[in-house]
Tab-separated table of C-alpha atoms in Angstrom:
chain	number	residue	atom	x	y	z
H	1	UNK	CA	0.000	0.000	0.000
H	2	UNK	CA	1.345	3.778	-0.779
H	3	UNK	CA	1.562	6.374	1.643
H	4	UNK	CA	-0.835	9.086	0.987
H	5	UNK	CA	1.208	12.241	0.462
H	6	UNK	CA	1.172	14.941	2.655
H	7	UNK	CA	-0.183	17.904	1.368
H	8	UNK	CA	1.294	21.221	1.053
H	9	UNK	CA	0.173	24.293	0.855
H	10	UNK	CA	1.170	26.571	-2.192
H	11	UNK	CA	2.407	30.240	-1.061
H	12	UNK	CA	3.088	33.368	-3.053
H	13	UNK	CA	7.392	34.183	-2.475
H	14	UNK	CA	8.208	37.623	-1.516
H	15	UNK	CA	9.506	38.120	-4.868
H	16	UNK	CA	7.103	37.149	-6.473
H	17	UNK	CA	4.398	39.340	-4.590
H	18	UNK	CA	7.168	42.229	-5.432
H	19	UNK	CA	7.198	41.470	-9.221
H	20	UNK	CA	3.809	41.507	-9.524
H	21	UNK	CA	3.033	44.625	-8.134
H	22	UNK	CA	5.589	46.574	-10.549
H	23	UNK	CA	3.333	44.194	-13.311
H	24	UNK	CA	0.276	44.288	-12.350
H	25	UNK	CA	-0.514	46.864	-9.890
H	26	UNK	CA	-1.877	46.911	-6.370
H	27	UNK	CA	-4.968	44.658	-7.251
H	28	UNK	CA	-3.479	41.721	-7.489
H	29	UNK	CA	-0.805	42.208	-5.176
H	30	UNK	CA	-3.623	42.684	-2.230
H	31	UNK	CA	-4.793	39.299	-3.989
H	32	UNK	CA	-1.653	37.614	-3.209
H	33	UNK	CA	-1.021	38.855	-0.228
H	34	UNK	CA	-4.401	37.889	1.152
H	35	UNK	CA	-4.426	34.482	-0.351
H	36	UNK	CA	-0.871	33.991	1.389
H	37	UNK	CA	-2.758	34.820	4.656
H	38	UNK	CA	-4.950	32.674	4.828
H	39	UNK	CA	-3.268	29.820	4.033
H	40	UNK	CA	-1.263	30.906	6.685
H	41	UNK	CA	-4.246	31.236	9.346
H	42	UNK	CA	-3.529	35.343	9.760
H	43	UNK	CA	-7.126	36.534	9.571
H	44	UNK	CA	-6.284	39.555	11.435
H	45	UNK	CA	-3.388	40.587	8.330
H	46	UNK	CA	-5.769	39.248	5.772
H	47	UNK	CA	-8.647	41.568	6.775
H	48	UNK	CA	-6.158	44.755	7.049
H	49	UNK	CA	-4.676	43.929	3.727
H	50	UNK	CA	-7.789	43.499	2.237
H	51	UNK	CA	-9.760	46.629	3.823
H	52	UNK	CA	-6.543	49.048	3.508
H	53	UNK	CA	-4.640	48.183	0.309
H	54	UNK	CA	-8.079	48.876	-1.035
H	55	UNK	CA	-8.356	51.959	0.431
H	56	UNK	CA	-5.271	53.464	-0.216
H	57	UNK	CA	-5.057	51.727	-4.081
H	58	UNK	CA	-8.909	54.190	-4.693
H	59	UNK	CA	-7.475	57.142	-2.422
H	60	UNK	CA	-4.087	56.770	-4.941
H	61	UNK	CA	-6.108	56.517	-8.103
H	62	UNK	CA	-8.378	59.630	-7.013
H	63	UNK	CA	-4.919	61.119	-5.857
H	64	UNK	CA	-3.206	60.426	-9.131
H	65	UNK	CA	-5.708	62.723	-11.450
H	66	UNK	CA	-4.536	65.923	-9.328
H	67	UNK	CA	-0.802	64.843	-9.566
H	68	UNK	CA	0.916	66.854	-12.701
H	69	UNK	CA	1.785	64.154	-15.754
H	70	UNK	CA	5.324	64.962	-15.123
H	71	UNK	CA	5.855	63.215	-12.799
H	72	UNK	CA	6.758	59.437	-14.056
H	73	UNK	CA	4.844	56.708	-13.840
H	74	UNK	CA	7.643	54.878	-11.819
H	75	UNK	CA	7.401	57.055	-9.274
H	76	UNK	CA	4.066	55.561	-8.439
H	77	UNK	CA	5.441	51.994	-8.801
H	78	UNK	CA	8.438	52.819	-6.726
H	79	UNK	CA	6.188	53.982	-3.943
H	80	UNK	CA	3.857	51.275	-3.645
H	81	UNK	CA	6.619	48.400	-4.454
H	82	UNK	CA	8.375	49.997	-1.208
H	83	UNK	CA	5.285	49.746	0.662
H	84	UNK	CA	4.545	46.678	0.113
H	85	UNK	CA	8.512	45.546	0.517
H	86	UNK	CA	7.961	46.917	4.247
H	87	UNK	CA	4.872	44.728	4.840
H	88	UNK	CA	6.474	41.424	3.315
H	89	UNK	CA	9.991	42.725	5.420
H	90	UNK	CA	7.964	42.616	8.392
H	91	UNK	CA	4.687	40.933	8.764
H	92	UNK	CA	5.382	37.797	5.868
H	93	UNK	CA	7.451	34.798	5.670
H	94	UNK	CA	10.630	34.856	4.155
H	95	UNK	CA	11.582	32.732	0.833
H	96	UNK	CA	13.755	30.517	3.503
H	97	UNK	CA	11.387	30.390	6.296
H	98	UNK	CA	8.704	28.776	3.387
H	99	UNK	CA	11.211	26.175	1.848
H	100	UNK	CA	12.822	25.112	5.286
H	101	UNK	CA	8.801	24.098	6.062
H	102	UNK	CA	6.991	21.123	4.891
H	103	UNK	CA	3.548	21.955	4.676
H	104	UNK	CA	4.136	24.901	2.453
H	105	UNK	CA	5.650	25.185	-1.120
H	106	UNK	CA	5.970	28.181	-3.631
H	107	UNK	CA	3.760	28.541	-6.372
H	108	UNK	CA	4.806	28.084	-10.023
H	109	UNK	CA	6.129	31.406	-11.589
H	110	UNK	CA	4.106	30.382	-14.765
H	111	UNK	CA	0.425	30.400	-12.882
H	112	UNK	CA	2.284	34.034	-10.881
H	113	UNK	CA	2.707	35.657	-14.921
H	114	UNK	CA	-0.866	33.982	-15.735
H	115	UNK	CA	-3.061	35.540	-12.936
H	116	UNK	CA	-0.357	39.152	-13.005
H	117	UNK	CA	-2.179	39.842	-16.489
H	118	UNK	CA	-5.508	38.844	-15.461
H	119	UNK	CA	-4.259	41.768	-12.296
H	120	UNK	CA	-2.957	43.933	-14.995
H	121	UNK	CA	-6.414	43.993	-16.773
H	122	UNK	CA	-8.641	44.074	-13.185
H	123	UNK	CA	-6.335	47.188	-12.306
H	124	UNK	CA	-6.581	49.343	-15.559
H	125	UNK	CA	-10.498	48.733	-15.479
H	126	UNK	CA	-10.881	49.612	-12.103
H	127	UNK	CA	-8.454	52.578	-12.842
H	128	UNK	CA	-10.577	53.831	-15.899
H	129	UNK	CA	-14.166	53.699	-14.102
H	130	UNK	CA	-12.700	55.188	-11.281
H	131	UNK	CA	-11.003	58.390	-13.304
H	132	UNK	CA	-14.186	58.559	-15.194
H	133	UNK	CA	-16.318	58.948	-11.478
H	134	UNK	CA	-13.580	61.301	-10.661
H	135	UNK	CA	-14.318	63.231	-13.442
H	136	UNK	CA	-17.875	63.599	-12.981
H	137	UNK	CA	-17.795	64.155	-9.274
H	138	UNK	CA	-15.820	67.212	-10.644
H	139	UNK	CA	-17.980	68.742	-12.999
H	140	UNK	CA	-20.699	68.374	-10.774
H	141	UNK	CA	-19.061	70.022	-7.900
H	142	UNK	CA	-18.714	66.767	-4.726
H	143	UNK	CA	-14.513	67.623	-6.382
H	144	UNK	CA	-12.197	70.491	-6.099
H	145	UNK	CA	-11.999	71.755	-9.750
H	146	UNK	CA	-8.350	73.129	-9.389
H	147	UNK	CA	-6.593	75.163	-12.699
H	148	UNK	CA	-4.028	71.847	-13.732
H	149	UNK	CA	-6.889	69.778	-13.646
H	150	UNK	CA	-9.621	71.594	-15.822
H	151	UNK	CA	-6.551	72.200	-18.629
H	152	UNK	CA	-5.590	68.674	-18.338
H	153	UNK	CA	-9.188	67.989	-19.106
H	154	UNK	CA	-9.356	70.086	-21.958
H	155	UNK	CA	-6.346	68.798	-23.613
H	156	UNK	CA	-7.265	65.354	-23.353
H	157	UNK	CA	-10.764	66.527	-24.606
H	158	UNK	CA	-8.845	68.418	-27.879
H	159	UNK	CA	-6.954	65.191	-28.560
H	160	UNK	CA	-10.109	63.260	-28.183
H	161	UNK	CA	-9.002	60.863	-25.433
H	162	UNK	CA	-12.231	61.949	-23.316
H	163	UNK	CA	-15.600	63.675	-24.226
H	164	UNK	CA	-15.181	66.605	-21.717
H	165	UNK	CA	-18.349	69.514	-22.197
């Protein structure tokens, strides 16, 4: 008779987490980050993953139509993937702590790129409905209408990116 095989649960690595946010934004990385939790029986860092990385990836996307375009896109990357380095630095499991144990193992890199594009595509639609309530909370007045944003408006109007009045 075999020996039934013990089973292991499959974790997200740091780096992995780390390369997917730079990928695929902040959606899936509070995905993967979650998932990890629970596996890992930390409901209380599941819940405050869950409830603030959502929070703070709206209040940056509401943040980010007031920020001038000169400023790079990496810049936003670069902040969040050093956020999210702190919480992994402190509150995960290292890449050594999950090998050395025998209930857990790392999940393929090919299923990581698979689900990172089905991220990337979940972020950039959130990220569109979300500038597009932005911009209507604006017109209608519940949104400070400041000078940089009205122009940036109206050039993305006069190169027909968005139908703006």
């Amino acid at each position: 008779m075999e020996e039934a095989q013990q089973k292991t649960d499959l974790l997200y690595s740091p780096r992995q987490i780390e390369i997917a946010i730079v990928l695929a934004g902040p959606v899936y990385t509070i995905y993967m980050l979650v998932k990890n939790y629970n596996i890992l029986e930390q409901y209380e860092f599941s819940r405050n993953v869950k409830y603030l990385g959502s929070f703070l990836f709206l209040s940056l996307l509401i943040a980010i139509t007031y920020i001038p375009y000169d400023i790079p896109n990496g810049a936003f990357q670069a902040s969040c993937l050093i956020f999210v380095w702190a919480i992994l630095k402190k509150y995960h499991m290292t890449k050594d702590e999950i090998s050395d144990s025998s209930a857990l193992d790392f999940r393929s890199n090919w299923t990581v790129v698979l689900v990172t594009l089905l991220g990337l595509i979940i972020t950039l639609g959130i990220g569109t409905i979300v500038s597009i309530l932005v911009i209507i909370a604006a017109d209608v007045g519940l949104l400070p209408m400041t000078d940089f944003f009205v122009s940036t408006l109206e050039e993305m109007s006069a190169k027909g990116i968005i139908f703006w009045r």
